[in-house]
XYZ file of C-alpha atoms in Angstrom:
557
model
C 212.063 54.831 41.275
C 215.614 56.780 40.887
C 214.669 58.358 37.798
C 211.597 60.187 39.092
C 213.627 62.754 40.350
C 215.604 63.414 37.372
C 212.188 63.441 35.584
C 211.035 65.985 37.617
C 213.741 68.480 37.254
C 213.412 67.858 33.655
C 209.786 69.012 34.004
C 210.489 71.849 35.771
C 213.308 72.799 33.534
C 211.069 72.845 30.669
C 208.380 74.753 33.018
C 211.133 77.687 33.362
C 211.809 77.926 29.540
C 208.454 78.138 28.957
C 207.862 80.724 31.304
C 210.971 82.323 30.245
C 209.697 82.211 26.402
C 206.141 83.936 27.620
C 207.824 86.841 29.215
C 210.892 87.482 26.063
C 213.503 85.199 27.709
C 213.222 82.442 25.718
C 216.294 83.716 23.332
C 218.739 82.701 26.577
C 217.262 79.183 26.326
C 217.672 78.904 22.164
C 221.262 80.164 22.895
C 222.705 78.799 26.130
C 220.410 76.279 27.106
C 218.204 72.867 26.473
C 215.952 74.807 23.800
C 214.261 71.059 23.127
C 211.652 71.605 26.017
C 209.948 74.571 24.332
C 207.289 74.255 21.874
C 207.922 75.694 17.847
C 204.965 78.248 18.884
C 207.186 79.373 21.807
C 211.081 79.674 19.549
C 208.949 82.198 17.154
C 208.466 84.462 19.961
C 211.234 87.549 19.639
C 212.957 88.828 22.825
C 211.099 92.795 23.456
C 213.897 95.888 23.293
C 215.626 96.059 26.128
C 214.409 99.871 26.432
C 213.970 101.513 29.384
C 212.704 99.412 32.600
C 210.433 96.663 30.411
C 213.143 94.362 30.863
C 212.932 94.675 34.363
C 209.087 94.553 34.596
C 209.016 91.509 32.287
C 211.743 89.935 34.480
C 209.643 90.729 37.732
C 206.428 89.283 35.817
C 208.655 86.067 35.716
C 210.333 85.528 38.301
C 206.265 86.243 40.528
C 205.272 83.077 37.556
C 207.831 80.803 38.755
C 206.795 80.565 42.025
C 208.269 81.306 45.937
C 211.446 80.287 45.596
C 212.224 82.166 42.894
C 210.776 85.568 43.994
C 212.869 85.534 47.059
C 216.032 85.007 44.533
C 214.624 88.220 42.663
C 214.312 90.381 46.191
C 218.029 89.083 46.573
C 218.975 90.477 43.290
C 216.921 93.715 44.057
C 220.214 94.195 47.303
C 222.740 93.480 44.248
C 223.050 96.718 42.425
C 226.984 95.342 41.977
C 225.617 92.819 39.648
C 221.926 93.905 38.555
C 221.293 97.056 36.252
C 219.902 100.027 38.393
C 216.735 99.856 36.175
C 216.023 96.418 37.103
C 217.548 96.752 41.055
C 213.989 99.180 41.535
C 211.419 97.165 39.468
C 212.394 93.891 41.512
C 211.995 95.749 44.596
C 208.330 95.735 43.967
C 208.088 91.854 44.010
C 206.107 90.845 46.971
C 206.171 87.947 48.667
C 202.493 86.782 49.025
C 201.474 83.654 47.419
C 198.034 81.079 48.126
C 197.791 80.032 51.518
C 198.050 75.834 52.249
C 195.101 74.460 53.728
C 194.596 74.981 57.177
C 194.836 71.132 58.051
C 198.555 71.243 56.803
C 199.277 73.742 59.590
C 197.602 71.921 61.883
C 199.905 68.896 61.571
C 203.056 71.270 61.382
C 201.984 73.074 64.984
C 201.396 69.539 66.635
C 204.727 67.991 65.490
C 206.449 71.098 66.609
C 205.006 71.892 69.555
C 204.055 68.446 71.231
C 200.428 69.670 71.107
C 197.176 69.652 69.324
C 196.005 73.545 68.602
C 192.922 73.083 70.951
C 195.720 71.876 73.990
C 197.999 75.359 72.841
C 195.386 77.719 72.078
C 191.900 79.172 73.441
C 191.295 79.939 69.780
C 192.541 79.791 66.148
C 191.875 81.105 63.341
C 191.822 78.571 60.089
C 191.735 81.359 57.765
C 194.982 83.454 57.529
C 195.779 86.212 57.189
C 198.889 86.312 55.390
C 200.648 83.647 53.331
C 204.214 84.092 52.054
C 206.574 81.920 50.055
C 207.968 79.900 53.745
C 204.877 80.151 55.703
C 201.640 81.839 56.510
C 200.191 83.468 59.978
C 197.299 82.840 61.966
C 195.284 85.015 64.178
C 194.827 83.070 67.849
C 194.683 83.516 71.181
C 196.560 82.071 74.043
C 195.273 80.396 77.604
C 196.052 83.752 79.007
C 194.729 85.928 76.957
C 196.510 87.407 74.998
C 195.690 88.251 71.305
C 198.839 86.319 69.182
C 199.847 86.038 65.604
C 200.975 82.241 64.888
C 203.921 82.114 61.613
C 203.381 78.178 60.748
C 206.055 77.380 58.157
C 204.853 75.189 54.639
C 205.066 71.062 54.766
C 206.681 70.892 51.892
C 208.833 74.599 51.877
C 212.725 72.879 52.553
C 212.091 70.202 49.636
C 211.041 72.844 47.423
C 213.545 75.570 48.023
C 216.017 72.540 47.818
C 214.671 71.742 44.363
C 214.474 75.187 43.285
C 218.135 75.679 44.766
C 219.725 72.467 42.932
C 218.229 74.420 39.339
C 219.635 77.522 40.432
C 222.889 76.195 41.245
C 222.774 74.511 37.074
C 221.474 77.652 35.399
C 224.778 79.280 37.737
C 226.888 76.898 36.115
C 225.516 77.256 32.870
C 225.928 81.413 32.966
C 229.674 81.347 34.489
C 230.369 79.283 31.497
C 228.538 80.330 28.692
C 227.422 83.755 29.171
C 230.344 86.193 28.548
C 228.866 89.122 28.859
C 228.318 88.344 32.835
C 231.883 87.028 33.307
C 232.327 90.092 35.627
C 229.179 88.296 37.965
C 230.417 84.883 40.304
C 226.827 83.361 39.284
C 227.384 80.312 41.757
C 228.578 82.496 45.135
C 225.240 84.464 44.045
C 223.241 81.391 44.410
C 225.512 80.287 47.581
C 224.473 83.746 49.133
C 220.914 83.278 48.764
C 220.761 79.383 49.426
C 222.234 80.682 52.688
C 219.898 83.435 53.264
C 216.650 81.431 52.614
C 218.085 78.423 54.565
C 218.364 80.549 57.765
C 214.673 81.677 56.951
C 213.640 77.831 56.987
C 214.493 78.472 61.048
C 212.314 80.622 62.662
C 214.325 80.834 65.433
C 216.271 83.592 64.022
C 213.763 85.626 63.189
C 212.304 85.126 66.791
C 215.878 86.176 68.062
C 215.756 89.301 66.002
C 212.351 90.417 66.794
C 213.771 89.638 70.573
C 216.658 92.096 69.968
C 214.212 94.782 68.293
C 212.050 94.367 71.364
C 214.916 95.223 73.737
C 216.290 97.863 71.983
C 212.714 100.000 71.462
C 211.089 99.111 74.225
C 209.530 102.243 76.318
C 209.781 104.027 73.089
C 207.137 106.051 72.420
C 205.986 105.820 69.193
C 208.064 102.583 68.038
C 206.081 99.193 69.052
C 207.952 95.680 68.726
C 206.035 92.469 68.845
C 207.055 89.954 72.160
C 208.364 86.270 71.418
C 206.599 83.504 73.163
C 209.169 81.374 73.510
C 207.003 78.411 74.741
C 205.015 78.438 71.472
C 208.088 78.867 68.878
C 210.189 76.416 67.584
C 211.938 76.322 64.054
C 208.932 75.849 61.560
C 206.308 78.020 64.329
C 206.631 81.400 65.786
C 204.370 82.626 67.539
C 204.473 86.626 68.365
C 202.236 89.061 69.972
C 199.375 90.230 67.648
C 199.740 94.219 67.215
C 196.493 95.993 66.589
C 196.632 98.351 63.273
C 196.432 98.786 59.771
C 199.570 97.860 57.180
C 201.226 100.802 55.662
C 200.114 99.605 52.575
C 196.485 99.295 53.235
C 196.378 102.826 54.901
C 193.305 105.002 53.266
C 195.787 107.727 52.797
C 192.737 110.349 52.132
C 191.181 109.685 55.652
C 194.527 111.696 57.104
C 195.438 115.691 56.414
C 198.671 116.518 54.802
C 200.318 116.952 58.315
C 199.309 113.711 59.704
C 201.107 112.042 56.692
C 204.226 114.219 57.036
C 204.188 113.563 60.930
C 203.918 109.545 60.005
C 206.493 109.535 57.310
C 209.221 110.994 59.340
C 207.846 108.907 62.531
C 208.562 105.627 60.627
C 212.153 107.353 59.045
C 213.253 108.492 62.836
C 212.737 104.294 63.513
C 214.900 103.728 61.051
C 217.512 105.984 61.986
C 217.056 105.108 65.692
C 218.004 101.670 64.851
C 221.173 102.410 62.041
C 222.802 105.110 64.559
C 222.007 104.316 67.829
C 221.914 100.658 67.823
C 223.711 99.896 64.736
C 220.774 96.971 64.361
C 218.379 97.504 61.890
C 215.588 96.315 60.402
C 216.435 95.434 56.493
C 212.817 95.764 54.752
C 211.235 98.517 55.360
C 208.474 97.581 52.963
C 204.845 99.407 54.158
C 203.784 95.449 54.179
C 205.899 95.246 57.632
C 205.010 98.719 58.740
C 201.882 99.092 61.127
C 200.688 102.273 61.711
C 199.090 101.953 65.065
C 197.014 104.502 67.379
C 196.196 106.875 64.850
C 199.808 107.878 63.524
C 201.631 108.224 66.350
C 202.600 104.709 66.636
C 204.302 102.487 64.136
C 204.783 98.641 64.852
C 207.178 96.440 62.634
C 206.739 93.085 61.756
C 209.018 90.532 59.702
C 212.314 90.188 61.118
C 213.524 87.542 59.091
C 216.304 90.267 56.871
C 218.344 92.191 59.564
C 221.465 94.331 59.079
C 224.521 94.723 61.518
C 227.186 97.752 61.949
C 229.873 97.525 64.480
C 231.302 100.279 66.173
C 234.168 99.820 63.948
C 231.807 100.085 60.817
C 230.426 103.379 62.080
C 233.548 104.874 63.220
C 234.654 104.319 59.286
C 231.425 105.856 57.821
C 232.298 108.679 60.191
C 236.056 109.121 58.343
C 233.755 108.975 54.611
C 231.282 111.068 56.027
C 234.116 113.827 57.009
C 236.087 113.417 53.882
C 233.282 114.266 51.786
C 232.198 116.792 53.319
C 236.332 118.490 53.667
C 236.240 117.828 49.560
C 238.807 115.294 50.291
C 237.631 113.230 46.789
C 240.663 111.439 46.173
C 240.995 109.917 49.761
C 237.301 108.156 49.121
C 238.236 105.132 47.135
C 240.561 104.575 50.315
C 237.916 105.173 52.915
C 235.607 102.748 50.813
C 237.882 100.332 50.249
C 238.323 100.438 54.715
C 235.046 99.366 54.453
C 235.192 96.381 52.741
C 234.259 98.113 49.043
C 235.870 95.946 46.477
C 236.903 97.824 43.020
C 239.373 97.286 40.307
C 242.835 99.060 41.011
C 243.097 99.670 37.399
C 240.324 102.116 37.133
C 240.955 103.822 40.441
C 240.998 106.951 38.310
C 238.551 106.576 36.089
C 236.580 105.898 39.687
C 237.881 109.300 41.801
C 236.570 111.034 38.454
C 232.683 108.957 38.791
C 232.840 110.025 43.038
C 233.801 113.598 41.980
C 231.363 114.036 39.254
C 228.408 112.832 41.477
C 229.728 114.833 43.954
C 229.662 118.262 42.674
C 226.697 117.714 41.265
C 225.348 117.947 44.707
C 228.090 120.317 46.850
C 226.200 122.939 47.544
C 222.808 121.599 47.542
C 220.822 121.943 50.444
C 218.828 118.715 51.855
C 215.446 119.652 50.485
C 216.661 120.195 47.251
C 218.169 116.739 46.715
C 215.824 113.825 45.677
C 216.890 110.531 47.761
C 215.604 108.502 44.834
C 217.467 110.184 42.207
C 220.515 110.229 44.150
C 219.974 106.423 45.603
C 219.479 105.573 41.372
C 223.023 107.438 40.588
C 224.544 105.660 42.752
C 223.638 102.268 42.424
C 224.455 103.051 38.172
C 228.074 103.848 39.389
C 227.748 100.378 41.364
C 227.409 98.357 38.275
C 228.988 100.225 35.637
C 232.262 100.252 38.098
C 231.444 96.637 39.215
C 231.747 97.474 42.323
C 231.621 94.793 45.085
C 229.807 95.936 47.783
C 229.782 93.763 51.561
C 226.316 92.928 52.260
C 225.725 94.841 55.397
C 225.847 98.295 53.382
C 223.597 96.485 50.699
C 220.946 96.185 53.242
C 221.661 99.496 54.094
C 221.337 101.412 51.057
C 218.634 99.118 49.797
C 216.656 99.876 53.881
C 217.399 103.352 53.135
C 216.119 103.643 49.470
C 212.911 101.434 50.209
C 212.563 103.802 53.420
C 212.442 106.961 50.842
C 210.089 105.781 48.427
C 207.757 104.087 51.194
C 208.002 108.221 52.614
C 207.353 109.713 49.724
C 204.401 107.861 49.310
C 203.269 108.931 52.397
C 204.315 112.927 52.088
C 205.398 114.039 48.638
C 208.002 116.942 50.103
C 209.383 113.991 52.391
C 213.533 113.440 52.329
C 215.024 111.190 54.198
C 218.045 112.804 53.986
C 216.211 115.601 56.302
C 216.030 113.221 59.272
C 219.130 111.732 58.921
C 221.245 114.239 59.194
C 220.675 115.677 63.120
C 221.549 111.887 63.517
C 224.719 111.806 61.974
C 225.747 115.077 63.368
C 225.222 113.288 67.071
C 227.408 110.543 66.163
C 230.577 112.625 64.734
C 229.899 114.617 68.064
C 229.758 111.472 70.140
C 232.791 109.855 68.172
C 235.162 112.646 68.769
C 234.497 113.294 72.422
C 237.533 113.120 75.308
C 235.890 110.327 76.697
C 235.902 108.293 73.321
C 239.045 109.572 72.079
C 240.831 108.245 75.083
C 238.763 104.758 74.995
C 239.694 104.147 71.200
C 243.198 105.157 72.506
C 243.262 102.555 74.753
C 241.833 100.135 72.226
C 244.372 100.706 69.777
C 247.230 100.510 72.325
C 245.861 97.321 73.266
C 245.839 96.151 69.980
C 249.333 97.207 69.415
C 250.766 96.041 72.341
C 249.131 92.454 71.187
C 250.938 92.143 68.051
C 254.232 93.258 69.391
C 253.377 90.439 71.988
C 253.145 88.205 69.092
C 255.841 89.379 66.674
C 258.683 87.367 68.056
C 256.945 84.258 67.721
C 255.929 85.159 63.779
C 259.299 86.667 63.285
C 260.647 82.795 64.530
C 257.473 80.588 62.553
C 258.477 82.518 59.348
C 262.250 81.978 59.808
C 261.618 78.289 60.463
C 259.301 78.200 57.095
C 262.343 79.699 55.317
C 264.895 77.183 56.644
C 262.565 74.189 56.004
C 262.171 75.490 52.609
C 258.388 76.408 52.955
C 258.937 80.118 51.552
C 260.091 80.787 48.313
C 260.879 84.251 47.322
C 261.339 84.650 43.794
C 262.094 88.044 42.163
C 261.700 89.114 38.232
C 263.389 92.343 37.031
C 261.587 94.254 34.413
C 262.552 97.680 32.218
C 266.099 97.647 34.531
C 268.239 97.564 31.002
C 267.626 101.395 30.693
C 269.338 101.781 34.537
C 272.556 99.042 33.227
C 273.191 101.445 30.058
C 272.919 104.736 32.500
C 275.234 103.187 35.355
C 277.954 102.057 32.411
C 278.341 105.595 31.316
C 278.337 106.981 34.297
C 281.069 104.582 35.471
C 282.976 105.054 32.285
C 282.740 109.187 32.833
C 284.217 108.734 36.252
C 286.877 106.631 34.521
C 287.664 108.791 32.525
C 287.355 112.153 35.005
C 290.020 110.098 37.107
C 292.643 109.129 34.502
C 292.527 112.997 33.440
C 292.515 114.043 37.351
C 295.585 111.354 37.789
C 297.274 112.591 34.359
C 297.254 116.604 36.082
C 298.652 115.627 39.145
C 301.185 113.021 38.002
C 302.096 115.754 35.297
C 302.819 118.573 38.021
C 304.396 115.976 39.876
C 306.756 115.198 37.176
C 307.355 118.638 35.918
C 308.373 120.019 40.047
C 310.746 116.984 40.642
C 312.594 115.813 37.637
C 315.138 117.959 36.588
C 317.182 115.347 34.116
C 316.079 114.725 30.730
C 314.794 116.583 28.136
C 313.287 120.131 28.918
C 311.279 122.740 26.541
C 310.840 126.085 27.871
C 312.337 124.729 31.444
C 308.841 121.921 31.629
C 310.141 118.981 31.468
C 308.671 117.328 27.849
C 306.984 113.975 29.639
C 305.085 116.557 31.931
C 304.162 118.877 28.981
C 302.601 115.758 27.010
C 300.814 114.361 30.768
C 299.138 117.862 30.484
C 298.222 117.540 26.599
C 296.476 114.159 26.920
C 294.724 114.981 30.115
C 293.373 118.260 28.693
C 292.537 116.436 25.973
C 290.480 113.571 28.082
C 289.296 116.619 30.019
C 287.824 118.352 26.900
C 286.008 114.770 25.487
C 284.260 114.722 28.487
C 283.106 117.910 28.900
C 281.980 117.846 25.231
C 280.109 114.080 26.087
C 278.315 115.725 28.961
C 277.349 119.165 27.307
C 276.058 116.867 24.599
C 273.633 115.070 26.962
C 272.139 117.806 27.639
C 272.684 116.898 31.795
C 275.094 119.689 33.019
């Protein structure tokens, strides 16, 4: 019975490098890994050029093979331009997550053990057919004792064991790549699979998500043409949610021809002024703007969201530091950016700080100047995620989301309205918050942050000053200091030293000369100077001259 397990990894193992082999991966097997489990039919198969985006394509046609698990690791990589080439960053945005739906009996069991209930105690009606199935879970259309019209998320029987399964291969292949693979020595292979075993475990709890779609309810509700879902609490627990069921059509269904030019230019910048609602006024925002969680409700003037399971935060703090980078820029200010960046958490190496000021200025000026309508997002979003990875830049994840929200938001727009820039709507946003960030009233409460903050570590410096004296005593500090290049300074201090030397035996020789030539009138005299001050002034005109001569000779008069 204990080897079962082991079997089946095996199986799936071989299941990858097959998969692998069909899509021009197979070399990576034959190289770095258990080549054994492919057939001879599959070895002959040659790796495609890595030209252009194929690689990404064939990587996105694998990675949709392999199953669930495995597509969520590929939208993962798609918020990694750090680690992923731009080329393949944009062809694994386009994996979706939409798989078979399980049979509706499976759900059935999942809502009673969850909620305490059979579905025809809970509900007035259900739906067996759903009407969307993703890689965790599928949703049902139903309707509650009340009423009211809901959409039931009823997670997979058998999603945890799987993802853990999947997980425990990813965390080998890891291994095998941080060890093997030098050309990715630059990538931690294992924190990557750490940060998206973490990410998919929180989706395993739908209590999150109902949380966040809670939050996005608060923060839009009254709005006019922004529509958030309610949570009913009583009917969610971790592996069902059950939201309200919003009337529409998906962006991605929409029959595009059935609206006029300025009905799609009034939707695209409806659904891009959500967006920027949430990033600058509520610093909460919604991290997948794909047109599969956009609704477009009430004939275009109303948008609803849906699938809040990938959120992104900004403090105050964050936004206050964009602000510094966004005024920076704009004052020309190049060299200060790797600073401002590095404030916010942006990892680079010091050694090619340089080389990196010259990247941020060359993308720059190709833009200064530019007005908004002339820049394309896309192009821009591209450059900059190439100066990502070829700088291996390490990004934190909240401005991932953000510049992966913001680049699916432009190409989801530009689908919509062809002259559309989401740079357009954007920027009356960003002008409110440098206005709100430098007003009296803000100015004097970050004052009296920062004094607070200050007067809390002065608070607490006596007590430091005293732990790290008492680490020294008890021998807990070392300190430990290695000269290097200092024999250059010993050569340049011993002449010095010996030119003073000499400076004050010549000095002492003139005065003790004078001295002895005023004083002493016994002894031998030539010309009335007495002959031991006559030879006190040879030899110290003589030292004189030699070190005059050394210093002229330097060249450091």
């Amino acid at each position: 019975m204990s080897t079962r397990p082991a079997v089946r990894r095996l199986g799936r193992i071989s299941e990858i490098s097959q998969v692998a082999a069909r899509h021009g991966f197979g070399y990576f097997f034959d190289t770095h890994g258990p080549g054994s489990f492919r057939s001879r039919r599959q070895r002959e198969i040659a790796p495609e050029p890595e030209a252009g985006s194929s690689r990404g394509l064939r990587l996105r046609q694998m990675l949709d093979e392999l199953g669930p698990t495995f597509v969520k690791f590929g939208q993962l990589l798609s918020t990694r331009p750090d680690v992923v080439p731009p080329d393949i960053v944009f062809e694994l945005k386009a994996l979706q997550d939409d798989v078979r739906p399980f049979p509706f009996e499976d759900a059935e069991v999942v809502i009673r053990e969850e909620l305490g209930l059979t579905i025809e105690q809970l509900f007035l009606e259900f739906e067996e057919t759903p009407v969307a199935a993703a890689s965790i879970g599928q949703v049902h259309r139903a309707v509650l004792p009340n009423g009211r019209r809901v959409a039931v998320k009823v997670q997979r029987p058998d999603a945890p064991r799987q993802i853990e399964a999947d997980l425990e291969l990813m965390y080998q292949v890891a291994r095998l790549v941080r060890e093997r693979v030098k050309a990715l020595e630059f990538i931690d292979a294992v924190s990557l699979v750490d940060e998206f075993a973490r990410t998919i475990r929180q989706e395993l709890d739908y209590r999150m998500e109902a949380r966040n779609a809670e939050q996005f309810h608060r923060n839009f509700v009254g709005h006019p043409h922004v529509q958030v879902p309610r949570v009913f609490w009583s009917y969610s627990r971790s592996r069902v949610l059950t939201l309200e069921y919003l009337e529409g059509v998906h962006l991605r269904d929409l029959d595009l021809s059935t609206y006029t030019i300025d009905e799609r230019q009034r939707l695209s910048y409806l659904i891009a002024e959500a967006w920027m609602h949430m990033i600058f006024r509520h610093g909460f925002f919604h991290a997948d703007p794909h047109p599969s969680n956009i609704m477009v409700l009430e004939q275009s003037e109303k948008i609803g969201l849906i699938d809040f399971g990938m959120v992104g935060k900004l403090t105050d703090e964050d936004m206050s530091k964009l602000t510094g980078l966004f005024i920076d820029a704009v004052s020309e200010r190049i060299e200060a950016l790797p600073r401002r960046l590095a404030a916010l958490g942006v990892r680079y190496p010091k050694d090619r700080e340089e080389e990196f000021v010259n990247e941020l200025r060359d993308v720059y000026y190709r833009y200064y100047g530019a007005r908004l309508s002339e820049i394309d997002p896309i192009q821009l979003i591209r450059e900059a995620f190439a100066l990502i990875y070829r700088m291996h830049l390490q990004l934190p994840t909240r401005f991932v989301l953000l510049d992966r929200a913001i680049a699916t938001l432009g190409s989801a727009g530009m689908e919509l309205y062809p002259d559309f820039n989401v740079f357009d709507v954007a920027k009356p946003y960003a002008r409110e918050l440098m206005i709100e960030r430098f007003t009296p009233q803000r100015v004097v409460r970050r004052s009296a942050e920062e004094a607070r903050n200050l007067a809390s570590m002065l608070k607490e410096l006596p007590y430091q000053i005293h732990d790290t004296m008492e680490q020294v005593r008890d021998g807990q500090i070392e300190v430990g200091f290695r000269h290097e290049g200092l024999e250059d300074l010993f050569m340049h201090l011993d002449k010095v030293t010996n030119r003073m030397v000499v400076a004050l035996i010549a000095g002492t020789g003139v005065i003790g000369s004078a001295l002895l030539g005023a004083f002493v009138e016994s002894g031998p005299h030539i010309l009335g100077v007495h002959v031991f001050s006559i030879v006190g002034f040879g030899l110290s005109m003589m030292l004189g001259l030699w070190l005059a001569w050394g210093v002229i000779r330097s060249g450091r008069i």
